[in-house]
PDB file of C-alpha atoms and ligand atoms in Angstrom:
ATOM      1  CA  MET L1345     -54.792 -20.284 -28.387  1.00 40.00           C
ATOM      2  CA  LEU L1346     -53.858 -23.825 -28.604  1.00 46.00           C
ATOM      3  CA  GLN L1347     -51.398 -24.874 -31.180  1.00 44.00           C
ATOM      4  CA  ALA L1348     -50.994 -28.359 -32.738  1.00 42.00           C
ATOM      5  CA  LYS L1349     -48.075 -30.036 -30.805  1.00 52.00           C
ATOM      6  CA  ASP L1350     -46.380 -30.764 -34.073  1.00 53.00           C
ATOM      7  CA  SER L1351     -46.799 -27.649 -35.975  1.00 59.00           C
ATOM      8  CA  THR L1352     -45.467 -29.196 -39.152  1.00 74.00           C
ATOM      9  CA  LYS L1353     -48.279 -31.828 -39.226  1.00 86.00           C
ATOM     10  CA  VAL L1354     -50.842 -31.228 -41.899  1.00 92.00           C
ATOM     11  CA  PHE L1355     -54.423 -32.070 -40.771  1.00 96.00           C
ATOM     12  CA  ARG L1356     -57.468 -33.082 -42.831  1.00 96.00           C
ATOM     13  CA  LEU L1357     -55.689 -33.993 -46.009  1.00 94.00           C
ATOM     14  CA  TYR L1358     -58.079 -35.710 -48.350  1.00 96.00           C
ATOM     15  CA  ILE L1359     -56.722 -37.281 -51.308  1.00 90.00           C
ATOM     16  CA  ASP L1360     -59.378 -37.697 -54.172  1.00 87.00           C
ATOM     17  CA  ASP L1361     -59.370 -41.223 -55.528  1.00 80.00           C
ATOM     18  CA  PRO L1362     -56.347 -42.425 -53.927  1.00 81.00           C
ATOM     19  CA  THR L1363     -54.593 -45.360 -55.870  1.00 80.00           C
ATOM     20  CA  SER L1364     -52.744 -48.198 -54.363  1.00 73.00           C
ATOM     21  CA  SER L1365     -49.595 -46.076 -54.196  1.00 74.00           C
ATOM     22  CA  TYR L1366     -51.187 -43.970 -51.497  1.00 79.00           C
ATOM     23  CA  SER L1367     -51.388 -45.076 -47.894  1.00 89.00           C
ATOM     24  CA  ILE L1368     -53.793 -47.544 -46.547  1.00 91.00           C
ATOM     25  CA  ILE L1369     -55.268 -44.894 -44.408  1.00 93.00           C
ATOM     26  CA  ALA L1370     -55.916 -42.515 -47.462  1.00 94.00           C
ATOM     27  CA  GLN L1371     -57.649 -45.352 -49.214  1.00 95.00           C
ATOM     28  CA  ARG L1372     -59.730 -46.201 -46.137  1.00 96.00           C
ATOM     29  CA  VAL L1373     -60.852 -42.688 -45.678  1.00 97.00           C
ATOM     30  CA  PHE L1374     -61.788 -42.326 -49.285  1.00 97.00           C
ATOM     31  CA  ASN L1375     -63.682 -45.605 -49.468  1.00 97.00           C
ATOM     32  CA  THR L1376     -65.615 -44.718 -46.360  1.00 98.00           C
ATOM     33  CA  TYR L1377     -66.727 -41.259 -47.859  1.00 98.00           C
ATOM     34  CA  LYS L1378     -67.561 -42.925 -51.136  1.00 98.00           C
ATOM     35  CA  GLN L1379     -69.966 -45.099 -49.471  1.00 98.00           C
ATOM     36  CA  MET L1380     -71.364 -42.366 -47.269  1.00 98.00           C
ATOM     37  CA  HIS L1381     -72.033 -40.124 -50.196  1.00 98.00           C
ATOM     38  CA  THR L1382     -73.538 -43.031 -52.146  1.00 98.00           C
ATOM     39  CA  TYR L1383     -75.984 -44.065 -49.376  1.00 98.00           C
ATOM     40  CA  GLN L1384     -76.888 -41.128 -47.375  1.00 98.00           C
ATOM     41  CA  CYS L1385     -79.853 -39.571 -48.832  1.00 99.00           C
ATOM     42  CA  VAL L1386     -83.415 -38.316 -47.466  1.00 99.00           C
ATOM     43  CA  ASP L1387     -84.915 -41.732 -47.532  1.00 98.00           C
ATOM     44  CA  PHE L1388     -81.962 -43.471 -45.637  1.00 98.00           C
ATOM     45  CA  VAL L1389     -81.829 -40.734 -43.139  1.00 99.00           C
ATOM     46  CA  ARG L1390     -85.627 -40.971 -42.339  1.00 98.00           C
ATOM     47  CA  LYS L1391     -85.169 -44.709 -41.898  1.00 98.00           C
ATOM     48  CA  GLN L1392     -82.365 -44.183 -39.486  1.00 98.00           C
ATOM     49  CA  HIS L1393     -84.444 -41.902 -37.327  1.00 98.00           C
ATOM     50  CA  ASP L1394     -87.229 -44.424 -37.365  1.00 98.00           C
ATOM     51  CA  ARG L1395     -84.703 -47.105 -36.283  1.00 98.00           C
ATOM     52  CA  TRP L1396     -82.573 -45.109 -33.732  1.00 98.00           C
ATOM     53  CA  LEU L1397     -84.723 -42.554 -32.118  1.00 98.00           C
ATOM     54  CA  LYS L1398     -86.990 -44.930 -30.052  1.00 98.00           C
ATOM     55  CA  PHE L1399     -83.977 -45.263 -27.841  1.00 98.00           C
ATOM     56  CA  ASP L1400     -84.572 -49.053 -27.495  1.00 98.00           C
ATOM     57  CA  HIS L1401     -81.032 -50.327 -28.216  1.00 97.00           C
ATOM     58  CA  GLY L1402     -79.770 -50.704 -24.718  1.00 97.00           C
ATOM     59  CA  ARG L1403     -79.210 -48.834 -21.395  1.00 98.00           C
ATOM     60  CA  MET L1404     -75.514 -47.518 -20.317  1.00 98.00           C
ATOM     61  CA  LYS L1405     -74.004 -44.849 -18.457  1.00 98.00           C
ATOM     62  CA  ILE L1406     -72.171 -42.145 -20.481  1.00 98.00           C
ATOM     63  CA  TYR L1407     -68.890 -43.141 -19.136  1.00 98.00           C
ATOM     64  CA  ASP L1408     -69.341 -46.659 -20.273  1.00 98.00           C
ATOM     65  CA  ALA L1409     -70.192 -45.609 -23.655  1.00 98.00           C
ATOM     66  CA  ILE L1410     -66.903 -43.794 -23.941  1.00 97.00           C
ATOM     67  CA  MET L1411     -64.938 -46.850 -22.805  1.00 97.00           C
ATOM     68  CA  LYS L1412     -66.726 -48.929 -25.313  1.00 97.00           C
ATOM     69  CA  LEU L1413     -64.827 -46.804 -27.984  1.00 96.00           C
ATOM     70  CA  ASN L1414     -61.489 -48.405 -26.793  1.00 96.00           C
ATOM     71  CA  LYS L1415     -61.367 -50.470 -30.004  1.00 94.00           C
ATOM     72  CA  PHE L1416     -63.191 -48.274 -32.301  1.00 97.00           C
ATOM     73  CA  VAL L1417     -60.946 -46.693 -35.011  1.00 97.00           C
ATOM     74  CA  ASP L1418     -62.738 -44.042 -37.106  1.00 98.00           C
ATOM     75  CA  GLU L1419     -62.142 -45.037 -40.671  1.00 98.00           C
ATOM     76  CA  SER L1420     -63.117 -41.472 -41.952  1.00 98.00           C
ATOM     77  CA  ASP L1421     -60.251 -39.763 -40.194  1.00 97.00           C
ATOM     78  CA  PRO L1422     -57.093 -39.173 -42.021  1.00 96.00           C
ATOM     79  CA  ASP L1423     -55.314 -37.930 -38.693  1.00 95.00           C
ATOM     80  CA  VAL L1424     -55.925 -40.647 -36.257  1.00 93.00           C
ATOM     81  CA  ASP L1425     -55.381 -44.335 -36.155  1.00 94.00           C
ATOM     82  CA  VAL L1426     -55.883 -45.214 -32.473  1.00 95.00           C
ATOM     83  CA  PRO L1427     -59.273 -46.003 -30.736  1.00 96.00           C
ATOM     84  CA  ASN L1428     -61.660 -43.038 -30.471  1.00 95.00           C
ATOM     85  CA  MET L1429     -61.730 -43.089 -26.743  1.00 96.00           C
ATOM     86  CA  TYR L1430     -58.341 -41.330 -26.623  1.00 97.00           C
ATOM     87  CA  HIS L1431     -59.445 -38.379 -28.779  1.00 97.00           C
ATOM     88  CA  GLY L1432     -62.352 -37.749 -26.314  1.00 98.00           C
ATOM     89  CA  PHE L1433     -59.871 -37.246 -23.454  1.00 98.00           C
ATOM     90  CA  GLN L1434     -57.395 -35.280 -25.740  1.00 98.00           C
ATOM     91  CA  THR L1435     -60.319 -32.878 -26.695  1.00 98.00           C
ATOM     92  CA  ALA L1436     -61.497 -32.596 -23.324  1.00 98.00           C
ATOM     93  CA  GLU L1437     -57.889 -31.785 -21.717  1.00 98.00           C
ATOM     94  CA  GLY L1438     -57.275 -29.148 -24.428  1.00 98.00           C
ATOM     95  CA  LEU L1439     -60.461 -27.485 -23.523  1.00 98.00           C
ATOM     96  CA  ARG L1440     -59.900 -27.809 -19.900  1.00 98.00           C
ATOM     97  CA  LYS L1441     -56.451 -26.042 -20.152  1.00 98.00           C
ATOM     98  CA  ALA L1442     -57.776 -23.175 -22.254  1.00 98.00           C
ATOM     99  CA  TYR L1443     -61.128 -22.710 -20.413  1.00 98.00           C
ATOM    100  CA  PRO L1444     -60.559 -23.963 -16.852  1.00 98.00           C
ATOM    101  CA  ASP L1445     -63.838 -22.511 -15.554  1.00 98.00           C
ATOM    102  CA  GLU L1446     -66.082 -24.034 -18.112  1.00 98.00           C
ATOM    103  CA  ASP L1447     -66.452 -27.484 -17.034  1.00 98.00           C
ATOM    104  CA  TRP L1448     -69.347 -28.339 -19.131  1.00 98.00           C
ATOM    105  CA  LEU L1449     -67.204 -27.663 -22.087  1.00 98.00           C
ATOM    106  CA  HIS L1450     -64.635 -30.093 -20.786  1.00 98.00           C
ATOM    107  CA  LEU L1451     -67.443 -32.696 -20.542  1.00 98.00           C
ATOM    108  CA  VAL L1452     -68.673 -31.870 -24.090  1.00 98.00           C
ATOM    109  CA  GLY L1453     -65.123 -32.573 -25.241  1.00 98.00           C
ATOM    110  CA  LEU L1454     -64.975 -35.780 -23.597  1.00 98.00           C
ATOM    111  CA  ILE L1455     -68.215 -37.064 -24.873  1.00 98.00           C
ATOM    112  CA  HIS L1456     -68.831 -35.394 -28.368  1.00 98.00           C
ATOM    113  CA  ASP L1457     -68.065 -38.535 -30.312  1.00 98.00           C
ATOM    114  CA  CYS L1458     -69.593 -41.202 -28.165  1.00 98.00           C
ATOM    115  CA  GLY L1459     -72.508 -41.478 -30.565  1.00 98.00           C
ATOM    116  CA  LYS L1460     -70.145 -43.677 -32.316  1.00 98.00           C
ATOM    117  CA  VAL L1461     -71.264 -46.530 -30.085  1.00 98.00           C
ATOM    118  CA  LEU L1462     -73.751 -47.019 -33.026  1.00 98.00           C
ATOM    119  CA  ALA L1463     -70.982 -49.259 -34.248  1.00 97.00           C
ATOM    120  CA  LEU L1464     -71.897 -51.667 -31.318  1.00 95.00           C
ATOM    121  CA  ASN L1465     -75.013 -52.611 -33.199  1.00 92.00           C
ATOM    122  CA  SER L1466     -73.111 -53.343 -36.519  1.00 92.00           C
ATOM    123  CA  GLU L1467     -74.023 -50.093 -38.258  1.00 97.00           C
ATOM    124  CA  PRO L1468     -71.315 -49.580 -41.005  1.00 98.00           C
ATOM    125  CA  GLN L1469     -68.926 -46.767 -40.497  1.00 98.00           C
ATOM    126  CA  TRP L1470     -70.308 -44.731 -43.420  1.00 98.00           C
ATOM    127  CA  ALA L1471     -73.485 -44.402 -41.256  1.00 98.00           C
ATOM    128  CA  ILE L1472     -71.605 -43.361 -38.255  1.00 98.00           C
ATOM    129  CA  VAL L1473     -68.588 -41.274 -38.765  1.00 98.00           C
ATOM    130  CA  GLY L1474     -67.386 -38.320 -41.090  1.00 98.00           C
ATOM    131  CA  ASP L1475     -68.117 -34.928 -41.730  1.00 98.00           C
ATOM    132  CA  THR L1476     -71.876 -34.315 -41.960  1.00 99.00           C
ATOM    133  CA  PHE L1477     -74.031 -32.334 -44.401  1.00 99.00           C
ATOM    134  CA  PRO L1478     -77.744 -31.753 -44.845  1.00 99.00           C
ATOM    135  CA  VAL L1479     -79.698 -34.107 -47.263  1.00 99.00           C
ATOM    136  CA  GLY L1480     -82.837 -32.791 -49.168  1.00 98.00           C
ATOM    137  CA  CYS L1481     -80.898 -30.124 -50.817  1.00 98.00           C
ATOM    138  CA  GLN L1482     -78.031 -29.520 -53.195  1.00 98.00           C
ATOM    139  CA  PHE L1483     -74.671 -31.230 -52.043  1.00 98.00           C
ATOM    140  CA  SER L1484     -72.151 -28.383 -51.349  1.00 98.00           C
ATOM    141  CA  ASP L1485     -68.765 -28.271 -53.150  1.00 98.00           C
ATOM    142  CA  LYS L1486     -67.260 -27.630 -49.779  1.00 98.00           C
ATOM    143  CA  ILE L1487     -68.130 -31.520 -48.796  1.00 98.00           C
ATOM    144  CA  VAL L1488     -64.905 -33.558 -48.924  1.00 98.00           C
ATOM    145  CA  TYR L1489     -64.488 -35.536 -52.150  1.00 97.00           C
ATOM    146  CA  HIS L1490     -67.606 -33.761 -53.553  1.00 97.00           C
ATOM    147  CA  LYS L1491     -66.475 -34.275 -57.207  1.00 96.00           C
ATOM    148  CA  THR L1492     -65.859 -38.044 -56.989  1.00 96.00           C
ATOM    149  CA  THR L1493     -68.268 -39.622 -54.556  1.00 97.00           C
ATOM    150  CA  PHE L1494     -71.703 -38.489 -55.160  1.00 98.00           C
ATOM    151  CA  GLU L1495     -72.436 -39.864 -58.584  1.00 98.00           C
ATOM    152  CA  ASN L1496     -74.596 -42.850 -57.399  1.00 98.00           C
ATOM    153  CA  ASN L1497     -76.497 -40.927 -54.648  1.00 98.00           C
ATOM    154  CA  PRO L1498     -80.177 -41.310 -55.377  1.00 98.00           C
ATOM    155  CA  ASP L1499     -80.898 -37.647 -54.435  1.00 98.00           C
ATOM    156  CA  LEU L1500     -78.327 -36.195 -56.795  1.00 98.00           C
ATOM    157  CA  ASN L1501     -80.642 -35.421 -59.712  1.00 98.00           C
ATOM    158  CA  HIS L1502     -83.863 -35.251 -57.647  1.00 98.00           C
ATOM    159  CA  GLU L1503     -86.253 -32.477 -58.924  1.00 98.00           C
ATOM    160  CA  ILE L1504     -86.389 -30.669 -55.496  1.00 98.00           C
ATOM    161  CA  TYR L1505     -83.471 -32.306 -53.368  1.00 98.00           C
ATOM    162  CA  SER L1506     -80.967 -31.092 -56.151  1.00 98.00           C
ATOM    163  CA  THR L1507     -81.926 -27.393 -55.670  1.00 98.00           C
ATOM    164  CA  LYS L1508     -80.132 -24.935 -53.575  1.00 98.00           C
ATOM    165  CA  TYR L1509     -82.845 -24.834 -50.796  1.00 98.00           C
ATOM    166  CA  GLY L1510     -84.252 -28.233 -51.742  1.00 98.00           C
ATOM    167  CA  MET L1511     -86.965 -29.217 -49.250  1.00 98.00           C
ATOM    168  CA  TYR L1512     -86.209 -26.219 -46.944  1.00 99.00           C
ATOM    169  CA  THR L1513     -86.832 -22.592 -47.031  1.00 98.00           C
ATOM    170  CA  PRO L1514     -84.398 -19.640 -46.735  1.00 98.00           C
ATOM    171  CA  ASN L1515     -82.793 -19.276 -43.258  1.00 98.00           C
ATOM    172  CA  CYS L1516     -85.208 -22.007 -41.823  1.00 98.00           C
ATOM    173  CA  GLY L1517     -82.540 -22.737 -39.261  1.00 98.00           C
ATOM    174  CA  LEU L1518     -80.361 -25.935 -39.176  1.00 98.00           C
ATOM    175  CA  GLU L1519     -82.650 -27.564 -36.681  1.00 98.00           C
ATOM    176  CA  GLN L1520     -85.149 -28.024 -39.548  1.00 98.00           C
ATOM    177  CA  CYS L1521     -82.762 -29.605 -41.732  1.00 98.00           C
ATOM    178  CA  LEU L1522     -82.132 -33.438 -41.921  1.00 98.00           C
ATOM    179  CA  MET L1523     -78.402 -34.063 -41.469  1.00 99.00           C
ATOM    180  CA  SER L1524     -76.689 -36.955 -42.923  1.00 99.00           C
ATOM    181  CA  TRP L1525     -77.029 -39.647 -40.318  1.00 98.00           C
ATOM    182  CA  GLY L1526     -74.271 -40.388 -37.829  1.00 98.00           C
ATOM    183  CA  HIS L1527     -72.871 -39.912 -34.349  1.00 98.00           C
ATOM    184  CA  ASP L1528     -73.585 -36.255 -34.143  1.00 98.00           C
ATOM    185  CA  GLU L1529     -77.239 -36.301 -34.522  1.00 98.00           C
ATOM    186  CA  TYR L1530     -77.681 -39.542 -32.575  1.00 98.00           C
ATOM    187  CA  LEU L1531     -75.910 -38.313 -29.377  1.00 99.00           C
ATOM    188  CA  TYR L1532     -77.674 -35.047 -29.489  1.00 99.00           C
ATOM    189  CA  ARG L1533     -81.075 -36.780 -29.652  1.00 98.00           C
ATOM    190  CA  VAL L1534     -79.967 -39.448 -26.970  1.00 99.00           C
ATOM    191  CA  LEU L1535     -79.025 -36.673 -24.467  1.00 99.00           C
ATOM    192  CA  ASN L1536     -82.182 -34.659 -25.299  1.00 98.00           C
ATOM    193  CA  ASN L1537     -84.173 -37.665 -24.344  1.00 98.00           C
ATOM    194  CA  HIS L1538     -82.389 -38.141 -20.982  1.00 98.00           C
ATOM    195  CA  PRO L1539     -84.440 -36.141 -18.481  1.00 98.00           C
ATOM    196  CA  ALA L1540     -81.476 -35.795 -16.090  1.00 98.00           C
ATOM    197  CA  CYS L1541     -79.253 -34.115 -18.681  1.00 98.00           C
ATOM    198  CA  THR L1542     -78.410 -30.541 -17.703  1.00 98.00           C
ATOM    199  CA  LEU L1543     -75.719 -29.590 -20.165  1.00 98.00           C
ATOM    200  CA  PRO L1544     -76.251 -26.074 -21.590  1.00 98.00           C
ATOM    201  CA  ASP L1545     -77.980 -25.747 -24.849  1.00 98.00           C
ATOM    202  CA  GLU L1546     -74.785 -24.533 -26.363  1.00 98.00           C
ATOM    203  CA  GLY L1547     -73.097 -27.898 -25.316  1.00 98.00           C
ATOM    204  CA  LEU L1548     -75.811 -29.911 -27.084  1.00 98.00           C
ATOM    205  CA  TYR L1549     -75.514 -27.736 -30.151  1.00 98.00           C
ATOM    206  CA  ILE L1550     -71.809 -28.427 -30.293  1.00 98.00           C
ATOM    207  CA  ILE L1551     -72.495 -32.042 -30.080  1.00 99.00           C
ATOM    208  CA  ARG L1552     -75.002 -31.748 -32.858  1.00 99.00           C
ATOM    209  CA  TYR L1553     -72.986 -29.934 -35.349  1.00 99.00           C
ATOM    210  CA  HIS L1554     -69.428 -30.484 -34.700  1.00 98.00           C
ATOM    211  CA  SER L1555     -68.711 -32.472 -37.659  1.00 98.00           C
ATOM    212  CA  PHE L1556     -70.677 -30.181 -40.062  1.00 99.00           C
ATOM    213  CA  TYR L1557     -67.392 -28.959 -41.586  1.00 98.00           C
ATOM    214  CA  PRO L1558     -68.792 -27.784 -45.029  1.00 98.00           C
ATOM    215  CA  TRP L1559     -70.663 -25.087 -42.804  1.00 98.00           C
ATOM    216  CA  HIS L1560     -68.463 -24.341 -39.752  1.00 98.00           C
ATOM    217  CA  THR L1561     -65.280 -24.566 -41.770  1.00 98.00           C
ATOM    218  CA  GLY L1562     -66.196 -24.398 -45.429  1.00 98.00           C
ATOM    219  CA  GLY L1563     -68.415 -21.420 -44.879  1.00 98.00           C
ATOM    220  CA  ASP L1564     -71.343 -22.908 -47.067  1.00 98.00           C
ATOM    221  CA  TYR L1565     -75.045 -23.238 -46.140  1.00 98.00           C
ATOM    222  CA  MET L1566     -75.268 -19.927 -44.427  1.00 98.00           C
ATOM    223  CA  TYR L1567     -78.494 -19.758 -46.402  1.00 98.00           C
ATOM    224  CA  LEU L1568     -80.067 -22.296 -44.199  1.00 98.00           C
ATOM    225  CA  CYS L1569     -79.004 -20.830 -40.971  1.00 98.00           C
ATOM    226  CA  ASN L1570     -81.182 -18.801 -38.572  1.00 98.00           C
ATOM    227  CA  GLU L1571     -79.991 -16.140 -36.177  1.00 98.00           C
ATOM    228  CA  THR L1572     -79.144 -18.714 -33.451  1.00 98.00           C
ATOM    229  CA  ASP L1573     -77.082 -20.829 -35.861  1.00 98.00           C
ATOM    230  CA  LEU L1574     -75.038 -17.728 -37.027  1.00 98.00           C
ATOM    231  CA  ARG L1575     -74.566 -16.702 -33.206  1.00 98.00           C
ATOM    232  CA  ARG L1576     -73.350 -20.061 -32.317  1.00 98.00           C
ATOM    233  CA  LEU L1577     -70.888 -20.446 -35.252  1.00 98.00           C
ATOM    234  CA  GLU L1578     -68.156 -18.773 -33.263  1.00 98.00           C
ATOM    235  CA  LEU L1579     -68.620 -21.255 -30.550  1.00 98.00           C
ATOM    236  CA  ILE L1580     -68.433 -24.137 -32.801  1.00 98.00           C
ATOM    237  CA  ARG L1581     -65.368 -22.871 -34.563  1.00 98.00           C
ATOM    238  CA  ARG L1582     -63.727 -22.611 -31.155  1.00 98.00           C
ATOM    239  CA  PHE L1583     -64.548 -26.109 -30.385  1.00 98.00           C
ATOM    240  CA  GLN L1584     -63.364 -27.339 -33.627  1.00 98.00           C
ATOM    241  CA  LYS L1585     -59.777 -26.211 -33.041  1.00 97.00           C
ATOM    242  CA  PHE L1586     -59.586 -28.335 -29.980  1.00 98.00           C
ATOM    243  CA  ASP L1587     -61.444 -31.230 -31.735  1.00 98.00           C
ATOM    244  CA  LEU L1588     -58.858 -31.277 -34.616  1.00 97.00           C
ATOM    245  CA  TYR L1589     -55.498 -29.877 -33.228  1.00 96.00           C
ATOM    246  CA  THR L1590     -55.417 -32.048 -30.035  1.00 97.00           C
ATOM    247  CA  LYS L1591     -55.238 -35.339 -31.975  1.00 96.00           C
ATOM    248  CA  ASP L1592     -51.776 -37.046 -31.377  1.00 95.00           C
ATOM    249  CA  ASP L1593     -51.497 -40.704 -31.820  1.00 95.00           C
ATOM    250  CA  ASN L1594     -47.999 -40.572 -30.128  1.00 94.00           C
ATOM    251  CA  ASP L1595     -49.010 -38.745 -26.927  1.00 94.00           C
ATOM    252  CA  LEU L1596     -51.927 -40.727 -25.400  1.00 97.00           C
ATOM    253  CA  PRO L1597     -53.587 -39.479 -22.295  1.00 97.00           C
ATOM    254  CA  ASP L1598     -53.419 -41.470 -19.059  1.00 97.00           C
ATOM    255  CA  ILE L1599     -57.136 -42.215 -18.682  1.00 97.00           C
ATOM    256  CA  ASP L1600     -56.711 -43.654 -15.132  1.00 98.00           C
ATOM    257  CA  LYS L1601     -55.399 -40.432 -13.843  1.00 98.00           C
ATOM    258  CA  LEU L1602     -58.261 -38.474 -15.566  1.00 98.00           C
ATOM    259  CA  GLU L1603     -61.231 -40.613 -14.666  1.00 98.00           C
ATOM    260  CA  SER L1604     -62.156 -39.208 -11.365  1.00 98.00           C
ATOM    261  CA  TYR L1605     -62.467 -35.737 -12.715  1.00 98.00           C
ATOM    262  CA  TYR L1606     -64.577 -36.824 -15.567  1.00 98.00           C
ATOM    263  CA  LEU L1607     -66.859 -39.050 -13.618  1.00 98.00           C
ATOM    264  CA  SER L1608     -67.583 -36.164 -11.360  1.00 98.00           C
ATOM    265  CA  LEU L1609     -68.502 -34.066 -14.410  1.00 98.00           C
ATOM    266  CA  ILE L1610     -70.894 -36.778 -15.630  1.00 98.00           C
ATOM    267  CA  GLU L1611     -72.340 -37.018 -12.233  1.00 98.00           C
ATOM    268  CA  LYS L1612     -73.201 -33.219 -12.296  1.00 98.00           C
ATOM    269  CA  TYR L1613     -74.466 -33.064 -15.884  1.00 99.00           C
ATOM    270  CA  ILE L1614     -75.553 -36.415 -17.155  1.00 98.00           C
ATOM    271  CA  PRO L1615     -76.280 -38.582 -14.165  1.00 98.00           C
ATOM    272  CA  GLY L1616     -77.903 -41.870 -14.346  1.00 98.00           C
ATOM    273  CA  ILE L1617     -78.333 -44.657 -16.954  1.00 98.00           C
ATOM    274  CA  VAL L1618     -78.919 -43.387 -20.459  1.00 98.00           C
ATOM    275  CA  ALA L1619     -81.233 -45.086 -22.976  1.00 98.00           C
ATOM    276  CA  TRP L1620     -79.482 -45.618 -26.394  1.00 98.00           C
TER     277      TRP L1620
HETATM  278  C1  INS Z2379     -65.282 -35.338 -36.713  1.00 50.57           C
HETATM  279  C2  INS Z2379     -64.919 -34.799 -38.134  1.00 50.57           C
HETATM  280  C3  INS Z2379     -63.977 -35.743 -38.928  1.00 50.57           C
HETATM  281  C4  INS Z2379     -64.543 -37.117 -38.934  1.00 50.57           C
HETATM  282  C5  INS Z2379     -64.947 -37.689 -37.701  1.00 50.57           C
HETATM  283  C6  INS Z2379     -65.874 -36.830 -36.948  1.00 50.57           C
HETATM  284  O1  INS Z2379     -66.107 -34.669 -36.173  1.00 50.57           O
HETATM  285  O2  INS Z2379     -65.948 -34.545 -38.862  1.00 50.57           O
HETATM  286  O3  INS Z2379     -63.713 -35.132 -40.115  1.00 50.57           O
HETATM  287  O4  INS Z2379     -63.562 -38.008 -39.647  1.00 50.57           O
HETATM  288  O5  INS Z2379     -65.584 -38.769 -37.896  1.00 50.57           O
HETATM  289  O6  INS Z2379     -66.092 -37.289 -35.573  1.00 50.57           O
END
């Protein structure tokens, strides 16, 4: 199994309420989550669905969307301070080495974050990046900065949304849940809406839930999962290792060398111009 290149590096260190003596990155990460956990609520997510799921924000090929992330630095990520475009190639190449025959998985690695093109339309980062969680039910204590960031969330003390199941029923399945709005759900919906997309369901599922850390890594929210979710948990966890441990700001991939391979995968699984 793949190892982090620098085995001493600690990933996903979230420092609660960092003061100015902490690094600028630690403060940036905290501030992004503070805003996310203040504003992501049922009402907000529904409004974002209305706004974005008409797919009337432009047309662009998948590869162009990845290239658009060449200036986008994810402000929720304590482990990366280079444009997101590199992370897609690093994830993809890690998967390609470990699973040479599963080319669809290489492509999922490459594109999994390209829903972050939401930023091209001036969306704030707290509505694009970061770990996701369901809204409309109790916020788990497995969500990063859980103790210090939800105090002003309008759903925190809501009669229904503050209960364990909230507006859901036991084991209803994650597909019934409204997830906090961001790049995962957006890209999943964009691809679902693209008739020529032939990625396997497992690939679309990875895209949709790869940032749902309180579930796949924290082990919470199992009571909302159905059998399909539980069956796919192993796959998501496998993907997560590559998503996280291939991050390396000091060893950026040579994109020109990799381009032709990934263009051929896009032609195979997601040809044509995509509506965003
Ligand atoms: C990742 C993960 C990270 C977050 C990134 C996201 O999937 O959830 O923690 O910072 O924005 O793409």
